[in-house]
Short mmCIF file of C-alpha atoms and ligand atoms in Angstrom, two decimals:
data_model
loop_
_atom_site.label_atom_id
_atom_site.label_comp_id
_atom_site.label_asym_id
_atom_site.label_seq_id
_atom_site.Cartn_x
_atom_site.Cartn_y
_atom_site.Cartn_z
CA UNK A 1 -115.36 93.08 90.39
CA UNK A 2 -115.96 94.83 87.18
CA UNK A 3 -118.18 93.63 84.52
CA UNK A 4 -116.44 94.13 80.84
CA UNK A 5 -119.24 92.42 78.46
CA UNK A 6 -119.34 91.09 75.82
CA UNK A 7 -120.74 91.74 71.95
CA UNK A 8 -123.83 90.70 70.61
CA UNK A 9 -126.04 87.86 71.98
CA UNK A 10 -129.86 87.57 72.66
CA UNK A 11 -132.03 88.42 75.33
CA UNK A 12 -134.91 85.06 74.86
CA UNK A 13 -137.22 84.83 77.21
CA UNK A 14 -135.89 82.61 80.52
CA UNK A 15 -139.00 80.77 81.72
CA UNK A 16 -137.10 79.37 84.95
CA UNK A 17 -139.48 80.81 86.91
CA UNK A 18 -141.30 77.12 87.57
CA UNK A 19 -138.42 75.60 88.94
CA UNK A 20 -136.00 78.23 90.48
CA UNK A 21 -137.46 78.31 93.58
CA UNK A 22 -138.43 74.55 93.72
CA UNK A 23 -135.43 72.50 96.10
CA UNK A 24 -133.66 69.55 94.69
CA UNK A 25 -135.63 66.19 95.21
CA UNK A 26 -134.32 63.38 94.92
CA UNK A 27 -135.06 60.54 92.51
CA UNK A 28 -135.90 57.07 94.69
CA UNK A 29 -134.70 54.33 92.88
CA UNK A 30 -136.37 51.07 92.77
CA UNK A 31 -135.63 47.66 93.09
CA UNK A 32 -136.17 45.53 89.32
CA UNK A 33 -135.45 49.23 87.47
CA UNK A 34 -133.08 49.23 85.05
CA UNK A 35 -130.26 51.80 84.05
CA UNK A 36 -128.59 51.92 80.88
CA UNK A 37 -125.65 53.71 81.28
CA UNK A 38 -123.32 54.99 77.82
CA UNK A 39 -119.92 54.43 77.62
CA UNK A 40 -119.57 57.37 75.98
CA UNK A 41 -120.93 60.66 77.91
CA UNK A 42 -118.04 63.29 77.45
CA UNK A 43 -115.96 64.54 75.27
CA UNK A 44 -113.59 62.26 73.53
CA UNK A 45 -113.00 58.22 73.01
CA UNK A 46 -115.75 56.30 74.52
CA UNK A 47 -114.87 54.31 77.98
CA UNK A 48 -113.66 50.90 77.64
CA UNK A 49 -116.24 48.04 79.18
CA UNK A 50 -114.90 46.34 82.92
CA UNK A 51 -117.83 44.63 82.98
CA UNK A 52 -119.42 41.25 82.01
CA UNK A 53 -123.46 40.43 81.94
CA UNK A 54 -124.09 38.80 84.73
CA UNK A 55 -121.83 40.25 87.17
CA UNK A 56 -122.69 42.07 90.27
CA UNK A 57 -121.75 45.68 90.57
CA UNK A 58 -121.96 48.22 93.43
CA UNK A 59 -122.79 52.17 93.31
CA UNK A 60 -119.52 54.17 92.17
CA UNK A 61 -118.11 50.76 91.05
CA UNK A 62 -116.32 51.59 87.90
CA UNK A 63 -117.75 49.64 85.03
CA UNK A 64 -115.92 51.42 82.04
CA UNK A 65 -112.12 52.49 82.39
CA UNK A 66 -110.84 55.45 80.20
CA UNK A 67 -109.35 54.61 76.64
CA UNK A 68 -106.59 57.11 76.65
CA UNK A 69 -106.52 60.88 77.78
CA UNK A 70 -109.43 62.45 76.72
CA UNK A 71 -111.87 60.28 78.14
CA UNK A 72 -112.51 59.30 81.86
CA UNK A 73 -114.40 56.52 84.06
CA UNK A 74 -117.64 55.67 83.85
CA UNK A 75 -119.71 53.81 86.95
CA UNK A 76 -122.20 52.20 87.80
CA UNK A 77 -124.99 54.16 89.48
CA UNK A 78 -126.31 51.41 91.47
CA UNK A 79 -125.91 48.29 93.38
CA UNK A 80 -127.00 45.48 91.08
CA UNK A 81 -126.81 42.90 88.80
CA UNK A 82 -125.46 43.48 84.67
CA UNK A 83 -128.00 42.75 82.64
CA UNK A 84 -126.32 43.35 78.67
CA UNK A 85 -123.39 44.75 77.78
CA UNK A 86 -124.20 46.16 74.29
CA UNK A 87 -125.52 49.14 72.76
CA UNK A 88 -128.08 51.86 74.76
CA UNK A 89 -129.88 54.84 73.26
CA UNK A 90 -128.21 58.20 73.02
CA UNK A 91 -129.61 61.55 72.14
CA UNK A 92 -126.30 61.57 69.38
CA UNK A 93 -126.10 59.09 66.98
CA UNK A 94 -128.76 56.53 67.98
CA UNK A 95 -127.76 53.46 69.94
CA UNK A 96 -123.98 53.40 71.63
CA UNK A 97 -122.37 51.30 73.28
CA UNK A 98 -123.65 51.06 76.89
CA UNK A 99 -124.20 48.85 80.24
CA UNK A 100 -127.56 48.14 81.08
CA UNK A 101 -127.98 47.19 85.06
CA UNK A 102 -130.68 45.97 87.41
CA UNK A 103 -131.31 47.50 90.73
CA UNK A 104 -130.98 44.82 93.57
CA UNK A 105 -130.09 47.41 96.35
CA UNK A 106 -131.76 50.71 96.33
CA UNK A 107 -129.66 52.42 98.88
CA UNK A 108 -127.06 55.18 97.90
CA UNK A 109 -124.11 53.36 99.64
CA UNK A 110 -121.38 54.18 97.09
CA UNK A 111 -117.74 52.42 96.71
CA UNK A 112 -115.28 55.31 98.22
CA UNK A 113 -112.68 56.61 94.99
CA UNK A 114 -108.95 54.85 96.02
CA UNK A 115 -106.08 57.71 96.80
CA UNK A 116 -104.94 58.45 93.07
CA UNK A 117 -101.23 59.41 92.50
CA UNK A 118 -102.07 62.97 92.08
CA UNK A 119 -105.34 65.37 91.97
CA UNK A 120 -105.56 65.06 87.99
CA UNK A 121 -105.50 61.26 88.72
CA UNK A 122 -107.88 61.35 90.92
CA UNK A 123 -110.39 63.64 89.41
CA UNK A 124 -110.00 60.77 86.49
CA UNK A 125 -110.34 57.86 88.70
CA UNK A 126 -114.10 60.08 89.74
CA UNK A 127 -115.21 60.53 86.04
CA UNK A 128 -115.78 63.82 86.42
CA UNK A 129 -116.88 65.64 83.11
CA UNK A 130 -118.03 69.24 82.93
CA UNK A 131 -121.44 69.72 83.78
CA UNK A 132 -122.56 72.30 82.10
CA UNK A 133 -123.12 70.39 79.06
CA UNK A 134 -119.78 70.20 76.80
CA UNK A 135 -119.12 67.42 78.89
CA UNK A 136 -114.91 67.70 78.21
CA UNK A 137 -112.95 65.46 80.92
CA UNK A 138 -112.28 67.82 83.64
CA UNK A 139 -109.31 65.75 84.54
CA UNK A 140 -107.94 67.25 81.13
CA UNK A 141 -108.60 70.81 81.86
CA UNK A 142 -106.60 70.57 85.25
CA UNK A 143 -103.65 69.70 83.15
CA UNK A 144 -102.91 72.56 81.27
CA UNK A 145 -99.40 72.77 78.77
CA UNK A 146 -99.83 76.59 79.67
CA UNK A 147 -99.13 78.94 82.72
CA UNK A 148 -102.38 79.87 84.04
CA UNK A 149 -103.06 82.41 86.36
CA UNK A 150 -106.88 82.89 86.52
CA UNK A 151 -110.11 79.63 87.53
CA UNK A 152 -113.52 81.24 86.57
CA UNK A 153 -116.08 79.62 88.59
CA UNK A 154 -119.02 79.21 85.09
CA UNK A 155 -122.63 80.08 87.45
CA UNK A 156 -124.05 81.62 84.79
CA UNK A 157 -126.60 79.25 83.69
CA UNK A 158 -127.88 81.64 80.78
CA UNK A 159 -129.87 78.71 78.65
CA UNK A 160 -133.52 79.35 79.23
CA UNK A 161 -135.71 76.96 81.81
CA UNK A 162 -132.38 75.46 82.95
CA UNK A 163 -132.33 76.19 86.80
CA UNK A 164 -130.12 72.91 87.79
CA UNK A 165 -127.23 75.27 88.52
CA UNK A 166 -128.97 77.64 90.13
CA UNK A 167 -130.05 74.85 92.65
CA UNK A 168 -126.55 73.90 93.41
CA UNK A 169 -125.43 77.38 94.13
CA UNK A 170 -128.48 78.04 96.56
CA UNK A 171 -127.95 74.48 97.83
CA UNK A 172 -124.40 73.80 98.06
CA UNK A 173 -122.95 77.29 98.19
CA UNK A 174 -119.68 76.39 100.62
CA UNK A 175 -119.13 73.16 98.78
CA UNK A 176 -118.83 75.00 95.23
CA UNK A 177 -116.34 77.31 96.85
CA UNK A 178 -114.26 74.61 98.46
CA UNK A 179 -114.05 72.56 95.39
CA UNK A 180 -112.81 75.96 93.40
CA UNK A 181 -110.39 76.47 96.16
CA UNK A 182 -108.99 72.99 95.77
CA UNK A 183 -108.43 73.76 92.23
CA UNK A 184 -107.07 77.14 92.74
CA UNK A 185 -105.03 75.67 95.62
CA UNK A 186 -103.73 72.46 93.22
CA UNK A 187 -102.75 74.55 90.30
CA UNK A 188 -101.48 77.22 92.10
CA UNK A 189 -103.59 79.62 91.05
CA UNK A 190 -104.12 83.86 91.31
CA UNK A 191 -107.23 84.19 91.11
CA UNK A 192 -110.51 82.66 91.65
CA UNK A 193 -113.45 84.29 90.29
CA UNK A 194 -116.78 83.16 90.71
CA UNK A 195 -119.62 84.44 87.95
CA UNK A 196 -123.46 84.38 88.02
CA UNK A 197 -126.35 86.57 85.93
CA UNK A 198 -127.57 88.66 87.60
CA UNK A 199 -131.27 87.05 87.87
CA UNK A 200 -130.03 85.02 90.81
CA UNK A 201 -130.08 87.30 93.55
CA UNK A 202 -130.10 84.40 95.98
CA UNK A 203 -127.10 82.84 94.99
CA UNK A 204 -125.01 85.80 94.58
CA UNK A 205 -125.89 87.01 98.02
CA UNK A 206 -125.33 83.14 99.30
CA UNK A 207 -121.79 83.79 97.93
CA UNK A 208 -121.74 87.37 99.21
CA UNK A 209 -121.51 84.97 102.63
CA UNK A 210 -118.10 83.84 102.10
CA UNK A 211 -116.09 86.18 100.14
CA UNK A 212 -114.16 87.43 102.46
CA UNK A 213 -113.84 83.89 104.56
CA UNK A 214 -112.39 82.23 101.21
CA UNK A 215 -110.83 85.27 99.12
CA UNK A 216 -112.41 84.64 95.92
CA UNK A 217 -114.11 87.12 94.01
CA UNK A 218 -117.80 87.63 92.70
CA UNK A 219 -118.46 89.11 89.43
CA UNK A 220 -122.40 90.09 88.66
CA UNK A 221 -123.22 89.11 85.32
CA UNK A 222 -125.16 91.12 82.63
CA UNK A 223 -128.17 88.72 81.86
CA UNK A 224 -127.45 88.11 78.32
CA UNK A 225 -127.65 84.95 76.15
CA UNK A 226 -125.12 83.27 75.85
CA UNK A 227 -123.03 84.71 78.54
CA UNK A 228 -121.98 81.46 80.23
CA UNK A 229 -120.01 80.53 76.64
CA UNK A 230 -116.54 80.28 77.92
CA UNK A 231 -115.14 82.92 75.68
CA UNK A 232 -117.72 85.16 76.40
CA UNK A 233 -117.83 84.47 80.11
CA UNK A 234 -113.60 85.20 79.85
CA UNK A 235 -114.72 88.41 78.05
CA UNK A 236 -116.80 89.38 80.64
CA UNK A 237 -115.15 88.66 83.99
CA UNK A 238 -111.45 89.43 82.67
CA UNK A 239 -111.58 91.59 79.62
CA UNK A 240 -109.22 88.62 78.27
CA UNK A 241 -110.20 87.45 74.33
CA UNK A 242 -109.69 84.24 73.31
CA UNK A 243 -107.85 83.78 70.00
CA UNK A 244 -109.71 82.31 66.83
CA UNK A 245 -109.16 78.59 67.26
CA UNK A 246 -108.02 78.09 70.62
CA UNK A 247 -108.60 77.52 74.18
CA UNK A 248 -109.05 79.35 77.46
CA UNK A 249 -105.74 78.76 78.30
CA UNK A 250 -104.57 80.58 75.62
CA UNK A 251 -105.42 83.48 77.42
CA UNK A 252 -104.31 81.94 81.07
CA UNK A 253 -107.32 81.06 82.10
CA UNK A 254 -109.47 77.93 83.44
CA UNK A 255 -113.36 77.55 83.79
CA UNK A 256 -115.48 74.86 85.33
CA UNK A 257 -118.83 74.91 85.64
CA UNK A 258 -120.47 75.17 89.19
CA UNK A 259 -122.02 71.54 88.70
CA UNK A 260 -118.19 70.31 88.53
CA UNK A 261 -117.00 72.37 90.86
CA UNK A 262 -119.32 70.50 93.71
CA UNK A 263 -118.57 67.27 91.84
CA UNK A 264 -114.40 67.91 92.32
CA UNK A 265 -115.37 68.58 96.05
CA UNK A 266 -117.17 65.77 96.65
CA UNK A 267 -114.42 63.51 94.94
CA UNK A 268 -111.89 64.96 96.95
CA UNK A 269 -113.52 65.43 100.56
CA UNK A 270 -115.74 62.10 100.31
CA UNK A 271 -114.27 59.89 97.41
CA UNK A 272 -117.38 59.79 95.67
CA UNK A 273 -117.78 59.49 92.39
CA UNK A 274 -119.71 60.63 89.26
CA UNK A 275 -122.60 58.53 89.05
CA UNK A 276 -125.59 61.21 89.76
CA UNK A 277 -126.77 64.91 89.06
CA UNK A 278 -129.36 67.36 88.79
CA UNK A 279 -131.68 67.46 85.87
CA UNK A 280 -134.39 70.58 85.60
CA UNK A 281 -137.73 68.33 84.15
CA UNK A 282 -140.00 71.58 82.75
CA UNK A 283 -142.09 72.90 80.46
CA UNK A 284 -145.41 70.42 79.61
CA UNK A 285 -145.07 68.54 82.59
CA UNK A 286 -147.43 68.42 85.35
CA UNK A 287 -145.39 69.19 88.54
CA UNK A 288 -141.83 71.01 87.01
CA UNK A 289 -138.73 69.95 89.56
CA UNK A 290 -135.38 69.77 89.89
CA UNK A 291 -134.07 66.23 90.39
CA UNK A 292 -131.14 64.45 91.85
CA UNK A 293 -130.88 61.82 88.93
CA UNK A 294 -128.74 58.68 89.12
CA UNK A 295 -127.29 58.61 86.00
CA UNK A 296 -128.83 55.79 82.79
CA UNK A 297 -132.58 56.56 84.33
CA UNK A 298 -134.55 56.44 81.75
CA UNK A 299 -135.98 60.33 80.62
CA UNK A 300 -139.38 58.64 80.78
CA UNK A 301 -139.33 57.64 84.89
CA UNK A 302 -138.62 61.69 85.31
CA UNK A 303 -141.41 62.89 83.38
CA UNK A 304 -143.66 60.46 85.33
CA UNK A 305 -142.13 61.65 88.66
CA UNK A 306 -143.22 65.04 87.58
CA UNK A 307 -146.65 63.37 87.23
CA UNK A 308 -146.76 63.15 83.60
CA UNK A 309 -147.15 65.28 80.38
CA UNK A 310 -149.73 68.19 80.21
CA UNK A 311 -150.79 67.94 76.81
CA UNK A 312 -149.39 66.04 73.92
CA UNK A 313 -145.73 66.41 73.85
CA UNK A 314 -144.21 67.48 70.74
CA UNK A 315 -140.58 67.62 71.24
CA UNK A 316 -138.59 66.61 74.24
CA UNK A 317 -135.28 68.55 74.25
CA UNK A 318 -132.32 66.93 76.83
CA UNK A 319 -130.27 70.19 77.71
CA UNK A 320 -131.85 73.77 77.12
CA UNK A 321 -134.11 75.21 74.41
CA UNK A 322 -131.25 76.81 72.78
CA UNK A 323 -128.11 74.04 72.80
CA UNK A 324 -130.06 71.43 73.62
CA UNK A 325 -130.56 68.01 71.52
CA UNK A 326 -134.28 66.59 70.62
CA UNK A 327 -134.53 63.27 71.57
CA UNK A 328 -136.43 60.79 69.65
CA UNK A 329 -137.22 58.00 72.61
CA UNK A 330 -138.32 58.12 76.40
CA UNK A 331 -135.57 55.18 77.01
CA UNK A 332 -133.07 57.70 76.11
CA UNK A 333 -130.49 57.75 79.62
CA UNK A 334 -129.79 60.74 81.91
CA UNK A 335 -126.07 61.34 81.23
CA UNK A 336 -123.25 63.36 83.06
CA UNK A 337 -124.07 66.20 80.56
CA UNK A 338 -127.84 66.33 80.90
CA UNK A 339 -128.65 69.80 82.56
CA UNK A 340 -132.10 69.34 81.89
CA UNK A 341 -135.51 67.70 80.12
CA UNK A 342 -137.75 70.28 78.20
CA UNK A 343 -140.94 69.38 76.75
CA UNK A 344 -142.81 71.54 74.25
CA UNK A 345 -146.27 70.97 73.38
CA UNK A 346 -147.40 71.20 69.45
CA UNK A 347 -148.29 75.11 70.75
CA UNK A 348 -145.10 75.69 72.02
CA UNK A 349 -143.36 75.63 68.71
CA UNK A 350 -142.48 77.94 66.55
CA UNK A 351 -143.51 78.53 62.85
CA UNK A 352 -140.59 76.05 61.16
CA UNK A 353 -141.42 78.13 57.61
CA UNK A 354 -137.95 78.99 56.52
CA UNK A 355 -137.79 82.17 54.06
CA UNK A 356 -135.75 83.99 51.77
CA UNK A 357 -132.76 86.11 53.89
CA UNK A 358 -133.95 89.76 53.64
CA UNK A 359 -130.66 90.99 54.63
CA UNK A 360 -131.98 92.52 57.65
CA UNK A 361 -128.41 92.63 60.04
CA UNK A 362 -129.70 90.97 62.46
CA UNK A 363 -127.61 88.05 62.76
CA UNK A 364 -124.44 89.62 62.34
CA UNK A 365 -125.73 92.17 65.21
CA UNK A 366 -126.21 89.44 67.38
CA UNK A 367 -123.26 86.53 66.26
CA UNK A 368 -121.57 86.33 70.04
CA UNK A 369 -118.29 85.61 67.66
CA UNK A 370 -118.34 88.18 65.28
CA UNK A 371 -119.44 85.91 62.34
CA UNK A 372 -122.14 86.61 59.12
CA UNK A 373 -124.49 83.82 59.98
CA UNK A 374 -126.36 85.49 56.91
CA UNK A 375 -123.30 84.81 54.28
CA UNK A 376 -122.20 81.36 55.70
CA UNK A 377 -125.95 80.16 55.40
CA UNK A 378 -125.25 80.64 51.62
CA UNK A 379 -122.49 78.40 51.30
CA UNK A 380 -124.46 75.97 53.67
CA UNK A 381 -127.14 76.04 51.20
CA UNK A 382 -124.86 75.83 47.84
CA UNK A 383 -122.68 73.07 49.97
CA UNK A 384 -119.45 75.48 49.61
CA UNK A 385 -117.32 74.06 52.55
CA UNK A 386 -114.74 75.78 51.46
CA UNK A 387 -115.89 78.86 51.47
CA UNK A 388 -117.47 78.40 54.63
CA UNK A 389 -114.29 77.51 55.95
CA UNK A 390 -112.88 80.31 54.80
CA UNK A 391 -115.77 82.17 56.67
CA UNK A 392 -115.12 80.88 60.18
CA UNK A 393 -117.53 78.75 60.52
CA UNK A 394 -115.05 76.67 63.05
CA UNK A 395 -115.03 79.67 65.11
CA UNK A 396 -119.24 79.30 65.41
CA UNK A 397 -119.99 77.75 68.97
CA UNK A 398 -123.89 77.05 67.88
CA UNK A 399 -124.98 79.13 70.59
CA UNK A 400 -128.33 79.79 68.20
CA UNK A 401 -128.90 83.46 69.02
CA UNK A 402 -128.82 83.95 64.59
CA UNK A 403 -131.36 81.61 64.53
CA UNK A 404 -133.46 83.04 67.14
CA UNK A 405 -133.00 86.28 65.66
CA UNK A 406 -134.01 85.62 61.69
CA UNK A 407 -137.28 86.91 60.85
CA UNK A 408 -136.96 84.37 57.84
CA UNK A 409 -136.74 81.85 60.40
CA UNK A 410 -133.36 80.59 58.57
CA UNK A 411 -132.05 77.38 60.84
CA UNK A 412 -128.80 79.12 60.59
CA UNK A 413 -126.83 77.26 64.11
CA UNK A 414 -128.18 74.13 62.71
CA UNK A 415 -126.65 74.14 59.30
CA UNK A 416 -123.28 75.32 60.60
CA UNK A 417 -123.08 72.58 63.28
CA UNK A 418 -123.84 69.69 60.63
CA UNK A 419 -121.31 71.51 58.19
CA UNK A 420 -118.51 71.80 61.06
CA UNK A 421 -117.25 68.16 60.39
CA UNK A 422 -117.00 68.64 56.82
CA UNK A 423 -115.44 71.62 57.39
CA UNK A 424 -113.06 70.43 60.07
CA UNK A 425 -111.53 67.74 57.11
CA UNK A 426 -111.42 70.45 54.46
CA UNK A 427 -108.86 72.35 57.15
CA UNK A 428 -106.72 69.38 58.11
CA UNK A 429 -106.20 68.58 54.29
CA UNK A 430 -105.14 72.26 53.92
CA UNK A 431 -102.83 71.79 57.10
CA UNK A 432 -101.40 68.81 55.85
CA UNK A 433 -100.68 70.27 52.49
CA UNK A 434 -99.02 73.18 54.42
CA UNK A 435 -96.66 70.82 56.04
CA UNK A 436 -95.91 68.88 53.30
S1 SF4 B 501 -124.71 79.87 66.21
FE1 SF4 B 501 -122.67 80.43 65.46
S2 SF4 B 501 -123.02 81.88 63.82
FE2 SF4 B 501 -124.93 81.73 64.97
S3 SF4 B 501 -124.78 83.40 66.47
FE3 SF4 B 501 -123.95 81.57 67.48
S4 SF4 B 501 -121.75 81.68 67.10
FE4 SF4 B 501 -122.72 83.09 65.64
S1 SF4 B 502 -131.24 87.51 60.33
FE1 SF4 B 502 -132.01 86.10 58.76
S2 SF4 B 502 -132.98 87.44 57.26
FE2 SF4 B 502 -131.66 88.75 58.53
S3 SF4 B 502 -129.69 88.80 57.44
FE3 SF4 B 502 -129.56 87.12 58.89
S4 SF4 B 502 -130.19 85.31 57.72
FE4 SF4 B 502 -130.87 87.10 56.58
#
C-alpha cells in the first residue's frame, strides 16, 4: 500500500536497540508480594470497588466494575487475599483509589470471561483499554455513532526505547491479525490495514507471512516521530485528515493499537482477561528486557529483575521519553497503559536552561498539527487562555517534537498540556453562551 505522510514531526534518536532483539520474559510472581492495582487506569470515570479487605480473589476475577460507559473492568492480577481497599500511587495525581492484594497462589490460572451479550460487551466484561498508552476503553471505540469503513492496525511504536510492541508483533504475529480480523469481521468492516515504521524489518516481513492467508493489508511506515499519533497514522496509511476537534471516525476510520489487538484476541478465543502486559524496563538499568508484567507490580520489583540501576537514577519516566510521565516513587503500579520504564541517569539529561524564543521556525516546522508552539508559549507565559484558545491549543496532542526542537530549550508541550484544562472550561463557557 502507498505511504501518503504526514507534515512535520522529529526524527530523535530511537535507542531501542537494547531491547528489540531481547524476547519477552516473563515476570514470576511470588508468594507474600503485593499488587496495588488503580481503579482508575483508562480513560474516563474510575472503576467502581467489588471488593472488600479481606476477601479472597482469583486471577481475572473482576474486582472493580465499570461506572458508566467510558470506563471498563478492572481485575485482579492474582490469586490472593485483599489486603486494603483505599488509595494506591499513580504516576497522575498522587494517590487514587486502588486495591492492594497479596499473592497466595503464584500460578497464572485465570477465571475464564462469561459469554457477554454481544462483542462490545464482552470486550467490556475483559477491561480491555488501548495499549498504546491513551488508555481509552476499547469497548467504546467498537461502538462507533458513525459508518466506518476502514480498522488501522497502530504498529508503529515511534516513541523512542519503547520496543514492547515490537515484541508482540515478532511474538504474536497470527494472534494480532486474528484479533484485527475479529474486529473487522464484527463491525463489518472494508478494510483492514496493518502499519509499522519501517525500522522493524522483522515484523513487517512476519506479517508479509500472512497477507495473502488473511487479506489485510501492510503499509511501511516512514520512520518519523510521532507517526503512530492517530491522526497522523490516518494521514499516512489513508490520505484521510481528521477535522480540528474530532475523532477518527469522523473520517470513517478505527485504530487500535497492536497491544489491544492481541488483548481482543485473547478475550475472545480464550476468555482471558486484562490483568497483564509488556513493559520495555531500559535505559540505566543493568540487564534492559522486555517483561510480561502482571499488572499493580510495583516499578521497583522490574528494575530489580533487570538487576538494578547502573548509576544513580535521576528520573524514572513510565511510558516513553517523549509522552511519557516522571514518576516520583518506586511503589508506583504497572498499569494497562504502561508501555514502558525509562531511567535516565543525572548525564542523561538535558540542559533544563530555558531561554528567550529567538524566533527561529523551528517549532512551527515541526508542530505534527500545524500549530505556532512559538506564539501559544506567549500566552502560556502571560496566562492568556483565551487567546490560547483561540490559538488551538485543544488541537495540540503533546506529542513534544516543539520542545525537542527549541534551541531555547522552551518546555513548550508541557505548558500547553497543563493549560489544556483551563482552556477546555474557557470553550464550554463560550459553547454554553452560544446556546443560550
Ligand atoms: S506538543 Fe503540541 S504544539 Fe508541540 S509539536 Fe506537538 S502538537 Fe504541536
Ligand atoms: S523553536 Fe523555540 S526559539 Fe524557535 S521559534 Fe519556537 S519557541 Fe522560539
Amino acid at each position: 500500500m502507498p505511504y501518503f505522510g504526514f507534515k512535520g514531526g522529529i526524527h530523535p534518536k530511537y535507542n531501542k536497540s537494547a531491547t528489540q532483539s531481547k524476547t519477552t520474559v516473563t515476570l514470576p510472581v511470588e508468594i507474600g508480594e503485593v499488587v496495588h492495582i488503580p481503579l482508575s487506569q483508562h480513560i474516563g470515570a474510575p472503576a467502581k470497588v467489588l471488593v472488600k479487605k479481606n476477601q479472597q480473589v482469583r486471577v481475572g476475577e473482576p474486582i472493580g466494575e465499570a461506572a458508566g460507559f467510558i470506563s471498563t473492568t478492572i481485575h485482579s492480577s492474582v490469586t490472593g487475599k485483599v489486603v486494603a481497599v483505599g488509595t494506591v500511587e499513580h504516576p497522575v495525581g498522587g494517590r487514587v483509589p486502588g486495591v492492594s492484594i497479596q499473592v497466595e497462589d503464584a500460578t497464572n490460572d485465570y477465571i475464564r470471561l462469561e459469554k457477554a451479550g454481544s462483542f462490545q460487551k464482552g470486550v467490556m466484561a475483559a477491561g480491555i483499554a488501548g495499549m498504546g498508552g491513551a488508555t481509552f476503553p476499547s469497548h467504546v471505540k467498537l461502538s462507533p455513532p458513525k459508518d466506518i469503513d476502514a480498522l488501522l492496525i497502530n504498529g508503529a511504536e515511534c516513541e523512542p526505547y519503547l520496543t514492547c510492541d515490537h515484541r508482540v508483533m515478532v511474538e504474536r504475529t497470527e494472534d494480532i491479525i486474528k484479533g484485527s480480523v475479529i474486529i473487522k469481521e464484527k463491525l463489518d468492516l472494508e478494510k483492514l490495514i496493518i502499519c509499522v515504521e519501517k525500522n522493524k524489518p522483522d515484523a513487517i516481513e512476519a506479517f508479509k507471512k500472512f497477507e495473502s492467508t488473511y487479506g489485510f493489508e501492510l503499509v511501511e511506515l516512514e520512520v518519523k516521530y510521532p507517526q503512530g499519533g492517530e491522526k497522523q497514522l490516518i494521514k499516512a496509511a489513508l490520505d484521510r485528515v481528521v477535522p480540528e476537534g474530532k475523532l477518527p471516525m469522523e473520517v470513517g476510520v478505527i485504530v487500535h493499537n497492536v497491544g489491544t489487538a492481541v488483548a481482543i484476541y485473547d478475550s475472545v478465543e480464550h476468555g482471558k482477561p486484562m490483568y497483564e502486559r509488556i513493559v520495555t524496563v531500559t535505559g540505566a538499568v543493568k540487564e534492559p528486557k522486555n517483561i510480561m508484567v502482571r499488572i499493580g507490580t510495583p516499578i521497583s520489583k522490574l528494575i530489580e529483575y533487570c538487576g538494578g540501576f547502573v548509576g544513580t537514577p535521576r528520573k524514572i519516566v513510565m511510558g516513553g521519553p517523549m509522552m511519557g510521565l516522571a514518576v516520583t516513587s518506586l511503589d508506583t503500579p504497572v498499569m494497562k497503559g504502561t508501555s514502558g520504564i525509562l531511567i535516565y541517569k543525572e548525564e542523561d539529561l538535558p540542559n533544563l536552561n530555558q531561554y528567550k524564543c529567538m524566533r527561529c521556525g523551528r517549532c512551527v516546522e515541526t508542530c505534527p498539527m500545524g500549530l505556532v508552539p512559538s506564539a501559544m508559549d506567549r500566552f502560556v507565559v502571560k496566562e492568556l487562555y483565551e487567546e490560547l484558545a483561540d490559538w488551538h491549543v485543544m488541537n495540540c496532542i503533546e506529542c513534544g517534537c516543539c520542545s525537542y526542537t527549541c534551541p531555547s530549550r522552551r518546555t513548550l508541550a508541557g505548558g500547553f498540556k497543563t493549560s489544556k484544562r483551563l482552556v477546555a472550561g474557557i470553550l464550554r463557557a463560550r459553547e454554553e453562551k452560544k446556546n443560550g
